[in-house]
Coordinates of N, CA and C in Angstrom, one line a residue:
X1 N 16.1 17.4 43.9 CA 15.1 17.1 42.8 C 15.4 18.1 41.7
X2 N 15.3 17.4 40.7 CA 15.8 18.0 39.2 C 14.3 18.7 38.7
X3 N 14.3 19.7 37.9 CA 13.3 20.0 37.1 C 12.7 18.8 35.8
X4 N 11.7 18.8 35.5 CA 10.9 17.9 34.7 C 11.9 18.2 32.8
X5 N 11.8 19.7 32.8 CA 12.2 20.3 31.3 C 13.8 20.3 31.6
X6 N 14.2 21.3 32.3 CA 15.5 21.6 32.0 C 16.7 21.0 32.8
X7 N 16.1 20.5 33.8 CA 17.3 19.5 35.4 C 17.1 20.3 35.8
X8 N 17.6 22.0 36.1 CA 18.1 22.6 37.2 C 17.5 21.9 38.6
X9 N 18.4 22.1 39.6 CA 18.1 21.7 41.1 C 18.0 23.0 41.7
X10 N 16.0 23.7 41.5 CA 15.5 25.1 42.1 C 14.0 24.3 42.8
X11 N 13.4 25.2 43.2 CA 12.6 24.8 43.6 C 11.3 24.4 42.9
X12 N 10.7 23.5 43.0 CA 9.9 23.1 41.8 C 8.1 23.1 42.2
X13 N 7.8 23.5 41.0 CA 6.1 23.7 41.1 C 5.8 22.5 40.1
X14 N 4.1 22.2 40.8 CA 3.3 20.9 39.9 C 2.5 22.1 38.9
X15 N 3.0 21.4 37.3 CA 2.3 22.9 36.3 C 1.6 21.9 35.3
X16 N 0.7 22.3 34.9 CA 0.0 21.8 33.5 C 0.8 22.6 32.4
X17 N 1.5 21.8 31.3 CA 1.8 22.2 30.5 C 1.9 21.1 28.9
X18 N 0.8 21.5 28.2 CA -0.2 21.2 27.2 C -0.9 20.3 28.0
X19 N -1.1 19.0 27.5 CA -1.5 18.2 28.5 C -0.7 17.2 29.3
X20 N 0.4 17.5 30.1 CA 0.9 17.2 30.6 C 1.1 17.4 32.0
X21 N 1.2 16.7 33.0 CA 1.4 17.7 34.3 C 2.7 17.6 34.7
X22 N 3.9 18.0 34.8 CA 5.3 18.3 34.8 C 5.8 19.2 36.4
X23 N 6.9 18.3 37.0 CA 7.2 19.3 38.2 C 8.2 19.8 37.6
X24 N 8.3 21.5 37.2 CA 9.3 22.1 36.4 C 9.7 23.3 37.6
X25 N 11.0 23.9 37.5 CA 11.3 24.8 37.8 C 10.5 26.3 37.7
X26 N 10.6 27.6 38.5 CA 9.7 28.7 38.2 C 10.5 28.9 36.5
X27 N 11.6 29.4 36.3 CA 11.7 29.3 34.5 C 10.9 28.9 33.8
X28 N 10.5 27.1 33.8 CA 10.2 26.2 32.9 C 8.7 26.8 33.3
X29 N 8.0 27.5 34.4 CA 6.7 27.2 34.5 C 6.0 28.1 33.7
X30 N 6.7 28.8 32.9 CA 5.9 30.1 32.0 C 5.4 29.2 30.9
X31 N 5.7 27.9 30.7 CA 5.6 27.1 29.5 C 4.0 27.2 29.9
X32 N 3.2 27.0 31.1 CA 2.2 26.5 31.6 C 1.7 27.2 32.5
X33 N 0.7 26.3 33.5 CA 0.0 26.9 34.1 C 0.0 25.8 35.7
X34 N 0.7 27.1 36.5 CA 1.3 26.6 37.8 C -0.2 26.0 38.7
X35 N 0.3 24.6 39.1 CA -0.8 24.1 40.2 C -0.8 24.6 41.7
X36 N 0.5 24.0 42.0 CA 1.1 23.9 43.3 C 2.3 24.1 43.6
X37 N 2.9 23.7 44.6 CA 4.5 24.1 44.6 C 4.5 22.4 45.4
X38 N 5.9 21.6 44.5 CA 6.4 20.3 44.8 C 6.9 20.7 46.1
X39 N 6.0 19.4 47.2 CA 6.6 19.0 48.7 C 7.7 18.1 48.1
X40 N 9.1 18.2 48.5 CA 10.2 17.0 48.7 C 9.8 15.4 48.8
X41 N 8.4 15.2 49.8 CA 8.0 13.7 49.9 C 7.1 13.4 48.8
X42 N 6.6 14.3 48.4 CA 5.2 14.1 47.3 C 6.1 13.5 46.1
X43 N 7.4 14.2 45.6 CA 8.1 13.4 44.3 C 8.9 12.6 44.5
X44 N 9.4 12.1 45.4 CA 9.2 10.9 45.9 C 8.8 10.0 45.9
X45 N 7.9 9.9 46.4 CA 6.3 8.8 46.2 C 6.0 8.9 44.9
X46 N 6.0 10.0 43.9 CA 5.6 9.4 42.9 C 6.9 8.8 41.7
X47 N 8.0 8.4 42.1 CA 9.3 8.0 41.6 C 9.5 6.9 42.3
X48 N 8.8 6.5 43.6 CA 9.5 5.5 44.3 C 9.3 4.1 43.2
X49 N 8.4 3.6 42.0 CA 8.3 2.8 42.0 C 9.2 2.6 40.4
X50 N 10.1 3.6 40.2 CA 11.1 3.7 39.3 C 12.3 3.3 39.9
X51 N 12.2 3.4 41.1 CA 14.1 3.0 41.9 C 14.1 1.8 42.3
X52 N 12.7 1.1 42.4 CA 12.7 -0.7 42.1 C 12.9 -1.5 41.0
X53 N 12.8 -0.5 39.5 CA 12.9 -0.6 38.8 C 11.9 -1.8 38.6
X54 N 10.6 -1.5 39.0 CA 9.9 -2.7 38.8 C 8.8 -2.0 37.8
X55 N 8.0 -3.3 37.0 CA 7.3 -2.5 35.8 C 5.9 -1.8 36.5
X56 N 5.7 -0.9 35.9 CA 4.1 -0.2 36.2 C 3.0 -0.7 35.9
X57 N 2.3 -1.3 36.2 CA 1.0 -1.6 35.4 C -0.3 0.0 35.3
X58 N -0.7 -0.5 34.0 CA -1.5 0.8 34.0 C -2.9 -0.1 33.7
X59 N -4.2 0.3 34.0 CA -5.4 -0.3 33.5 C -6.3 0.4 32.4
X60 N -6.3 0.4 31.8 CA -6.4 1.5 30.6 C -8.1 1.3 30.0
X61 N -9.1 1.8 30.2 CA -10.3 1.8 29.7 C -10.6 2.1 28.2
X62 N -11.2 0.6 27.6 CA -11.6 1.1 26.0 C -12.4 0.9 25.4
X63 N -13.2 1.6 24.5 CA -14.7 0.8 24.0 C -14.2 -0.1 22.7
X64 N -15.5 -1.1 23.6 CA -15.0 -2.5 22.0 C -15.2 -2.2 20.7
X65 N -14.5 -3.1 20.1 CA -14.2 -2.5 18.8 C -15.5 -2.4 18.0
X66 N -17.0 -3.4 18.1 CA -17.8 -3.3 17.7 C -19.3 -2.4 18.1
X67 N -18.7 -1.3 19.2 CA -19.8 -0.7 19.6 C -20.9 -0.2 18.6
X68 N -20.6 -0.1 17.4 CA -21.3 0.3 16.7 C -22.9 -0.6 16.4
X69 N -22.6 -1.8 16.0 CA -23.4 -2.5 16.0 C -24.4 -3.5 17.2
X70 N -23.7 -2.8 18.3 CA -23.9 -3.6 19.8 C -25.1 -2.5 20.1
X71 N -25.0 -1.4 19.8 CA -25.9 0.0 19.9 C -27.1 -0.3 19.3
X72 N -27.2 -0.2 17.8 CA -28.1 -0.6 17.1 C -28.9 -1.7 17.1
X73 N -28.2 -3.1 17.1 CA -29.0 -3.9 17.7 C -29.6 -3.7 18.7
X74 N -29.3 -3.1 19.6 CA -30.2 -3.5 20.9 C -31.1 -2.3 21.0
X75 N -30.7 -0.8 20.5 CA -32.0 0.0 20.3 C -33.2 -0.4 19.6
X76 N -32.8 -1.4 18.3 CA -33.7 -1.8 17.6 C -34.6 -3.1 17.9
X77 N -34.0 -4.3 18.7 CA -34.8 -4.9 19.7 C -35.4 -4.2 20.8
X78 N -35.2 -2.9 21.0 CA -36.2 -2.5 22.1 C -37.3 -1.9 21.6
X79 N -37.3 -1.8 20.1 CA -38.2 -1.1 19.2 C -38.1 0.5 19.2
X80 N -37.0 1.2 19.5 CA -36.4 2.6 19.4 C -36.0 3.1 18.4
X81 N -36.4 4.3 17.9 CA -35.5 4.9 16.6 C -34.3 5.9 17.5
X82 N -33.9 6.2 16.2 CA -32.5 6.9 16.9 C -33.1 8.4 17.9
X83 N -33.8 9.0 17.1 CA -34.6 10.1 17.9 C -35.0 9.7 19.1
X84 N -35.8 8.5 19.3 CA -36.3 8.0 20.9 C -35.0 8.2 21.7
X85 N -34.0 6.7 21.6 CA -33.1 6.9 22.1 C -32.0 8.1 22.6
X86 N -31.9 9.0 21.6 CA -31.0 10.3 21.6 C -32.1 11.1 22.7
X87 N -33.2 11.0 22.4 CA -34.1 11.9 23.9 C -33.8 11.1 24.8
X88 N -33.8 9.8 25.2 CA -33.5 9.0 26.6 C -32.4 9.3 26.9
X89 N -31.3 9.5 25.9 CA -29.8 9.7 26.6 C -29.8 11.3 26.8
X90 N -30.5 12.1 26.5 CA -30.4 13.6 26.1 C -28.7 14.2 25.7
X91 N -28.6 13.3 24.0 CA -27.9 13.3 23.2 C -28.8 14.2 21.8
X92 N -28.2 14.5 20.9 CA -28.6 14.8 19.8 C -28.8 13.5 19.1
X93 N -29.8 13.5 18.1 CA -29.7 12.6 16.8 C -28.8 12.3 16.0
X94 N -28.4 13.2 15.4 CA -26.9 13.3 14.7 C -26.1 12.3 14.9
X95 N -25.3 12.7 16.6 CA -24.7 12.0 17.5 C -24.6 10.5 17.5
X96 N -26.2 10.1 17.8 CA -26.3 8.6 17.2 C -26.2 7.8 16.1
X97 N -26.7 8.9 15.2 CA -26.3 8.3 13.7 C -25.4 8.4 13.3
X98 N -24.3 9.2 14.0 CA -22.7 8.9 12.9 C -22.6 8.0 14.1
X99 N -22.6 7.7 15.3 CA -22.3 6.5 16.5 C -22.1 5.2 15.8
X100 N -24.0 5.1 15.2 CA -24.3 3.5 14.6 C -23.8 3.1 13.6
X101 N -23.2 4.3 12.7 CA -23.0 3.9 11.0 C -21.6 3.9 11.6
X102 N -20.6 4.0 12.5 CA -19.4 3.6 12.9 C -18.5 4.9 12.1
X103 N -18.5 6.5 12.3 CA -18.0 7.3 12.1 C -18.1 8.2 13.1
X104 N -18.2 8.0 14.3 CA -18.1 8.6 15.6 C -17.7 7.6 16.8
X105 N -16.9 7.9 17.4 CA -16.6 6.9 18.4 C -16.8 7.7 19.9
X106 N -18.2 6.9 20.5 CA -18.3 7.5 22.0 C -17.0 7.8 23.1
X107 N -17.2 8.4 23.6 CA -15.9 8.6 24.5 C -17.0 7.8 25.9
X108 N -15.6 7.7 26.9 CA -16.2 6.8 28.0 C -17.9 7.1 28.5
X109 N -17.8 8.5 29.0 CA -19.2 8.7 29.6 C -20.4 8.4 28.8
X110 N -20.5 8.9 27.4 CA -21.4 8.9 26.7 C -21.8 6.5 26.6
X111 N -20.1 6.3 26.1 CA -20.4 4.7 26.0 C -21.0 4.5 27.5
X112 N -21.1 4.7 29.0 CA -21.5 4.5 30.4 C -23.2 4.8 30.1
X113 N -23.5 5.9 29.7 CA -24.8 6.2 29.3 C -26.0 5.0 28.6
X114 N -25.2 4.5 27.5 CA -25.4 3.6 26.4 C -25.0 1.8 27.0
X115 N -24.9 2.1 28.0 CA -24.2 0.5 28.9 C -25.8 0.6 29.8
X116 N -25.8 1.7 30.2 CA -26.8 1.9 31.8 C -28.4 1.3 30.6
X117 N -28.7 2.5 29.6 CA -30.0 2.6 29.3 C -30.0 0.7 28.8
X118 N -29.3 0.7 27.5 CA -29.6 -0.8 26.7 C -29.3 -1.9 27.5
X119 N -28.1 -1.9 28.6 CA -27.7 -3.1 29.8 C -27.2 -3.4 28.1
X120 N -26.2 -3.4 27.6 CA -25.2 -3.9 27.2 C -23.9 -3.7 27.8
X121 N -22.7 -4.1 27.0 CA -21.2 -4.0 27.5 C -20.3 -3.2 26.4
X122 N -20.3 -2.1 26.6 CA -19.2 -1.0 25.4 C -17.7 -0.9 26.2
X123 N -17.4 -0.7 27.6 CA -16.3 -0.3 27.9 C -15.5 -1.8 28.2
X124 N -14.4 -1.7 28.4 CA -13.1 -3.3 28.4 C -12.1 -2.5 29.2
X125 N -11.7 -3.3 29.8 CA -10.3 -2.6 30.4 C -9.3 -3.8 30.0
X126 N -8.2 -2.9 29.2 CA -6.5 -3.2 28.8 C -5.6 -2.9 29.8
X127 N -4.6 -3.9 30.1 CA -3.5 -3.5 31.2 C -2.3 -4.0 30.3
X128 N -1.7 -2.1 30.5 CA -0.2 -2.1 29.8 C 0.3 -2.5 31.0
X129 N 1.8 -2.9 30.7 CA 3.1 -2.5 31.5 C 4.0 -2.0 30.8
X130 N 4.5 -0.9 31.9 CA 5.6 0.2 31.6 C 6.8 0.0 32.3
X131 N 7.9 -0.6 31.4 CA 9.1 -0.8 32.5 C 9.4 1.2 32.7
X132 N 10.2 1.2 33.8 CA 10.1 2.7 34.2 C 11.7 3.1 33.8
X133 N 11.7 4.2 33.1 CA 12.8 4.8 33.0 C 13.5 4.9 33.4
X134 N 15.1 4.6 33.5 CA 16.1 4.8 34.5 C 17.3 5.6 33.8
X135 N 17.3 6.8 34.6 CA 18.6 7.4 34.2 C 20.2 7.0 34.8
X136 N 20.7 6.7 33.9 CA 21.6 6.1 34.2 C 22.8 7.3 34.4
X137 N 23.0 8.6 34.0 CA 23.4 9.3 34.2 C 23.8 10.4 35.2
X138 N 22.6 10.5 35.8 CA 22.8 11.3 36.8 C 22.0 10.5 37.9
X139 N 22.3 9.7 38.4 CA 22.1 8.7 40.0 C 20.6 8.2 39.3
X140 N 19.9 8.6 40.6 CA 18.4 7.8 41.3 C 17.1 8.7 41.1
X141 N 17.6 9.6 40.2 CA 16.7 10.8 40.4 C 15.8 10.6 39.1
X142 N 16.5 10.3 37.9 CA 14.9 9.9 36.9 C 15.4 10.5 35.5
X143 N 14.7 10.5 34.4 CA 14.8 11.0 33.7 C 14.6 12.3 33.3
X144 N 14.6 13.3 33.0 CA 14.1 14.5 32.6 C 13.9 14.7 31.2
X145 N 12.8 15.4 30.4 CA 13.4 15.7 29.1 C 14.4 16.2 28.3
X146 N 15.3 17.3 29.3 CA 16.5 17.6 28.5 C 17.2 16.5 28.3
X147 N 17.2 15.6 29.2 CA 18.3 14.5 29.0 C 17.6 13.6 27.9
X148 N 16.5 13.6 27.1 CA 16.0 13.4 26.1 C 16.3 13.8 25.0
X149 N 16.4 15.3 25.2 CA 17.3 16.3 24.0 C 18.1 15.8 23.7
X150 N 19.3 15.6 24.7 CA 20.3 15.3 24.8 C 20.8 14.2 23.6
X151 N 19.9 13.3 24.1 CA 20.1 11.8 23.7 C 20.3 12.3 22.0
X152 N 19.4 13.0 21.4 CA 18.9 13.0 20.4 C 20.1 13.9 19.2

């Protein structure tokens, strides 16, 4: 098993590095902040579906494009001002008014909140596919970012 940053073949730890989670070498791991230390079967399993070369499907959660006005209408059919609702959600006011005037965009929980109270629909799920990387260079083993560098 190659490192995530640089290839070396040393022993490799699972590290957060920015937001990333990366199985890098003890070197690469100063970049970050060490989880665990990679079992041999664990990177494996998570590569095996790269050596089929078959595509990934991802299911990706998103709020619809109109939540803004899906909000408002239905606070205001329930006869709520933004203050009522922002105490039912125990949200700020603010919060709702840049929400409804469409210059804030809920993140998942908050839109889950705003699904439960009004029984409307804010969240959708999109499914990418990802064909998976294949390095063609050094065997079965994957890409790495130096060999990114590289490319470049």
């Amino acid at each position: 098993m190659n490192c995530d940053m640089c290839g070396s073949e040393k022993d490799l730890f699972r590290c957060k590095i920015e937001d990333s989670y990366l199985n890098v070498c003890h070197d690469c791991s100063k970049h970050g902040t060490k989880i665990r230390k990679v079992e041999t079967a664990s990177v494996i399993k998570e590569h095996s579906h790269a050596k089929n070369n078959e595509p990934v499907r991802e299911l990706i959660q998103i709020i619809v494009p109109n939540y803004s006005s899906l909000i408002k209408e239905k606070r205001e059919q329930m006869g709520l001002k933004q203050k009522d609702l922002a105490n039912k959600l125990a949200e700020k006011e603010s919060l709702i008014h840049k929400i409804e005037s469409n210059k804030a965009k809920p993140n998942i929980l908050l839109a889950r909140k705003f699904e439960k109270f009004l029984n409307i629909t804010l969240v959708g799920q999109h499914e990418e596919i990802h064909k998976p990387i294949v390095n063609t260079s050094s065997g079965d083993e994957g890409m790495t970012i130096a060999d990114l560098i590289k490319k470049k």
